Coordinates of N, CA and C in Angstrom, one line a residue:
M1 N 58.3 -103.6 7.9 CA 57.1 -103.5 7.5 C 56.4 -104.3 7.5
S2 N 55.0 -103.9 8.2 CA 54.0 -104.9 8.2 C 53.2 -104.9 7.0
D3 N 52.4 -106.2 7.3 CA 51.3 -106.2 5.9 C 49.8 -105.6 6.2
H4 N 49.7 -104.8 7.2 CA 48.5 -104.3 7.8 C 48.4 -103.3 7.1
P5 N 47.2 -102.3 6.4 CA 46.9 -101.8 5.9 C 47.1 -100.2 6.7
R6 N 47.5 -99.1 6.2 CA 47.6 -97.9 7.0 C 46.2 -97.5 7.1
P7 N 46.2 -97.2 8.1 CA 44.9 -96.4 8.6 C 44.5 -95.3 7.7
D8 N 43.1 -95.0 7.5 CA 42.7 -93.5 6.6 C 43.2 -92.2 7.5
L9 N 44.0 -91.4 7.2 CA 43.8 -90.2 8.4 C 43.4 -89.4 7.8
S10 N 42.4 -89.2 7.1 CA 41.7 -88.2 6.4 C 40.8 -87.6 7.2
R11 N 40.6 -86.5 7.2 CA 39.5 -85.9 7.9 C 38.3 -86.5 8.4
P12 N 37.5 -87.0 9.4 CA 36.6 -88.0 9.6 C 35.3 -87.4 9.3
D13 N 34.5 -87.9 8.8 CA 33.5 -87.6 8.3 C 32.1 -87.9 9.4
L14 N 31.9 -86.3 10.0 CA 30.9 -86.3 11.2 C 29.5 -85.9 11.0
S15 N 29.6 -86.3 9.6 CA 27.9 -85.5 8.9 C 27.0 -86.7 9.1
T16 N 27.2 -88.0 9.3 CA 26.6 -89.2 9.5 C 26.6 -90.0 11.2
R17 N 25.9 -90.6 11.0 CA 25.9 -91.4 12.7 C 26.8 -92.6 12.8
A18 N 26.9 -93.0 11.7 CA 28.2 -94.0 11.9 C 29.7 -93.4 11.8
G19 N 29.4 -92.1 11.3 CA 31.3 -91.7 11.0 C 31.4 -91.1 12.4
R20 N 30.4 -90.6 13.3 CA 30.8 -90.1 14.7 C 30.8 -91.0 15.3
K21 N 30.2 -92.1 15.3 CA 30.5 -93.0 16.2 C 31.9 -93.7 16.0
A22 N 32.3 -94.2 15.0 CA 33.3 -94.7 14.6 C 34.3 -93.4 14.9
L23 N 34.3 -92.0 15.0 CA 35.3 -91.2 15.6 C 35.3 -91.8 17.1
R24 N 34.0 -91.8 17.9 CA 34.1 -91.8 19.3 C 35.2 -93.1 19.7
H25 N 34.7 -94.1 18.8 CA 35.1 -95.4 19.1 C 37.1 -95.0 19.0
E26 N 37.3 -94.4 18.1 CA 38.4 -94.3 17.7 C 39.4 -93.4 18.9
M27 N 38.3 -92.0 19.6 CA 39.1 -91.6 20.4 C 39.5 -92.2 21.6
R28 N 38.3 -93.0 21.8 CA 38.9 -93.9 23.2 C 39.7 -95.4 23.3
M29 N 40.0 -95.3 22.3 CA 40.8 -96.0 21.7 C 42.4 -95.4 22.0
V30 N 42.7 -94.0 22.1 CA 43.6 -93.6 21.9 C 44.0 -93.6 23.6
A31 N 45.7 -93.4 24.0 CA 45.9 -94.0 25.5 C 45.3 -94.3 26.4
V32 N 45.1 -96.0 25.8 CA 43.9 -96.9 26.5 C 44.9 -96.8 28.2
R33 N 46.1 -97.5 27.7 CA 47.3 -98.0 29.1 C 47.3 -96.8 30.0
P34 N 47.8 -95.5 29.5 CA 47.9 -94.6 31.1 C 46.8 -94.0 31.4
R35 N 45.8 -93.7 30.9 CA 44.4 -93.7 31.4 C 44.1 -95.0 32.1
R36 N 44.0 -96.3 31.9 CA 43.7 -97.5 32.4 C 44.4 -97.2 33.8
W37 N 46.0 -97.3 33.9 CA 46.7 -97.4 35.0 C 46.6 -96.1 35.7
G38 N 46.7 -94.9 35.2 CA 45.8 -93.7 36.3 C 44.8 -93.9 36.9
L39 N 44.2 -94.3 36.5 CA 42.4 -94.9 37.2 C 42.9 -95.9 38.2
W40 N 43.2 -97.2 38.0 CA 44.0 -97.7 39.2 C 44.7 -97.2 40.2
L41 N 45.5 -96.5 40.1 CA 46.2 -96.2 41.2 C 45.3 -95.1 41.8
L42 N 44.4 -94.5 40.9 CA 43.6 -93.0 41.6 C 42.5 -94.4 42.4
T43 N 41.9 -95.3 42.3 CA 41.1 -95.9 42.8 C 41.7 -96.4 44.1
A44 N 42.8 -97.3 44.0 CA 43.6 -97.5 44.9 C 44.0 -96.9 45.6
G45 N 44.2 -95.6 45.6 CA 45.0 -94.5 46.4 C 43.5 -94.2 47.2
F46 N 42.7 -94.0 47.0 CA 41.5 -93.3 47.5 C 41.2 -94.7 48.2
L47 N 40.7 -95.9 48.0 CA 41.0 -97.3 49.1 C 42.0 -96.9 50.1
A48 N 43.1 -97.0 49.9 CA 44.2 -96.9 50.6 C 44.2 -95.4 51.9
L49 N 43.0 -94.3 51.1 CA 43.2 -93.0 51.7 C 41.8 -93.1 52.8
M50 N 41.0 -94.3 52.8 CA 39.7 -94.4 53.2 C 40.0 -95.5 54.3
A51 N 41.2 -96.5 54.1 CA 41.2 -97.8 54.9 C 41.6 -97.3 56.5
P52 N 41.5 -96.3 57.1 CA 41.5 -96.2 58.8 C 40.6 -96.3 58.9
S53 N 39.1 -95.6 58.6 CA 38.3 -95.1 58.6 C 37.4 -96.3 58.5
A54 N 37.2 -96.6 57.1 CA 36.4 -97.9 56.8 C 36.8 -99.0 57.2
F55 N 37.7 -99.3 56.9 CA 38.2 -101.0 57.3 C 38.8 -101.0 58.8
G56 N 39.3 -100.3 59.1 CA 39.8 -100.2 60.4 C 41.4 -100.9 60.7
V57 N 42.1 -100.6 59.5 CA 43.4 -100.6 58.8 C 44.4 -99.6 59.2
H58 N 45.1 -99.6 60.3 CA 46.4 -98.4 60.6 C 47.4 -98.6 59.8
A59 N 47.7 -99.7 59.6 CA 49.2 -100.0 58.8 C 49.5 -100.9 58.0
I60 N 50.2 -100.5 56.9 CA 50.3 -101.5 55.8 C 51.6 -101.4 55.7
F61 N 52.4 -102.7 55.8 CA 54.0 -103.0 55.8 C 54.2 -101.4 56.3
G62 N 54.0 -101.3 57.9 CA 54.6 -100.5 58.7 C 54.4 -98.7 58.3
W63 N 53.6 -98.5 57.0 CA 53.1 -97.3 56.5 C 51.8 -97.0 56.5
S64 N 51.6 -95.8 57.0 CA 50.5 -95.4 57.1 C 49.4 -95.2 56.1
P65 N 48.2 -95.5 56.0 CA 47.6 -95.9 54.4 C 47.3 -94.4 53.9
S66 N 47.0 -93.6 55.1 CA 46.7 -92.0 54.2 C 47.9 -91.9 53.7
L67 N 49.0 -92.1 53.8 CA 50.4 -91.7 53.0 C 50.4 -92.3 52.1
I68 N 50.4 -94.0 52.0 CA 50.0 -94.4 50.6 C 48.7 -94.2 49.7
G69 N 48.0 -93.5 50.3 CA 46.8 -93.3 49.3 C 47.3 -92.2 48.7
I70 N 47.8 -91.0 49.3 CA 48.2 -89.9 48.8 C 49.0 -89.8 47.8
V71 N 50.5 -91.0 48.1 CA 51.3 -91.4 46.9 C 50.8 -91.9 45.8
L72 N 49.6 -92.5 45.7 CA 49.1 -93.8 44.8 C 48.2 -92.4 43.8
M73 N 47.6 -91.7 44.6 CA 47.0 -90.4 43.9 C 47.8 -89.8 42.9
L74 N 48.6 -89.1 43.4 CA 50.0 -88.1 43.2 C 50.5 -89.3 41.7
A75 N 50.7 -90.1 42.1 CA 51.3 -90.9 41.1 C 50.3 -91.3 39.8
A76 N 49.1 -91.4 40.0 CA 48.1 -91.5 39.1 C 47.8 -90.0 38.3
L77 N 47.9 -88.6 38.9 CA 48.0 -87.4 37.9 C 48.7 -87.9 37.4
P78 N 50.5 -87.7 36.7 CA 50.7 -87.7 35.7 C 50.0 -88.7 34.6
L79 N 49.9 -89.8 34.9 CA 49.3 -91.1 33.7 C 47.8 -89.9 32.7
L80 N 46.9 -89.6 34.1 CA 45.7 -89.5 33.8 C 45.9 -88.3 32.5
A81 N 47.1 -87.3 33.2 CA 47.2 -85.9 32.1 C 47.8 -86.4 30.7
A82 N 48.9 -87.7 31.1 CA 49.8 -88.1 29.7 C 48.4 -88.4 29.0
G83 N 47.6 -89.5 29.5 CA 46.6 -89.7 28.2 C 45.6 -88.6 28.1
A84 N 45.5 -87.6 28.6 CA 44.4 -86.3 28.2 C 45.3 -85.6 27.0
L85 N 46.5 -85.4 27.5 CA 47.3 -84.8 26.3 C 47.7 -85.8 25.4
L86 N 48.0 -87.0 25.0 CA 47.8 -87.6 23.7 C 46.6 -88.0 22.7
R87 N 45.7 -87.9 23.6 CA 44.5 -87.9 23.1 C 43.8 -86.3 22.7
R88 N 44.6 -85.3 23.1 CA 44.3 -84.0 22.4 C 45.0 -83.9 21.4
R89 N 46.1 -84.1 21.3 CA 47.1 -84.4 20.4 C 46.4 -85.3 19.2
Y90 N 46.1 -86.4 19.8 CA 45.9 -86.7 18.5 C 44.9 -86.5 17.6
R91 N 43.9 -86.1 18.6 CA 42.4 -85.1 17.9 C 42.5 -84.0 16.9
R92 N 43.7 -83.4 18.0 CA 44.5 -82.2 16.9 C 44.5 -82.6 15.6
G93 N 45.2 -83.5 15.3 CA 46.1 -84.3 14.2 C 45.0 -84.7 13.1
R94 N 44.4 -85.3 13.9 CA 43.3 -86.3 12.8 C 42.5 -84.7 12.5
M95 N 41.8 -84.1 13.2 CA 40.9 -83.3 12.8 C 41.5 -82.0 11.3
M96 N 42.8 -81.9 11.7 CA 43.8 -81.1 10.8 C 43.7 -81.7 9.4
G97 N 42.8 -83.1 9.4 CA 42.9 -84.1 8.1 C 44.6 -84.6 7.7
G98 N 45.2 -84.7 8.6 CA 46.5 -85.7 8.4 C 46.7 -86.4 9.5
G99 N 47.9 -86.7 9.9 CA 48.2 -87.4 10.6 C 49.7 -86.6 11.5
T100 N 50.3 -87.5 12.1 CA 51.6 -86.6 12.2 C 52.3 -87.1 11.4
G101 N 52.5 -87.6 10.2 CA 53.5 -87.7 9.0 C 54.2 -88.7 9.4
R102 N 54.2 -89.7 10.4 CA 54.9 -90.7 10.6 C 54.8 -91.9 9.7
T103 N 55.3 -92.7 9.4 CA 55.2 -93.8 8.7 C 55.2 -95.5 9.5

């Protein structure tokens, strides 16, 4: 057990500006790591896909930059989808007025 107080998982108050701001901040904090890694991989994939024409790079460790870019972008998709699903599940549970029931 930790000494941290349990978060208030009651239905958020969206009638006030502070309540809406708090909910937006709370939603931004859900699934940060998968979304961040997904965006990094997507950006790296796009840059690798652009590399042959923009930077004149035609081989990275013997592999085609286009192939590496496509693989990186495909690796980013499950992470971004997982982040969206986690946020959706969290929001659905939050709006129902409870949590997941876990302690």
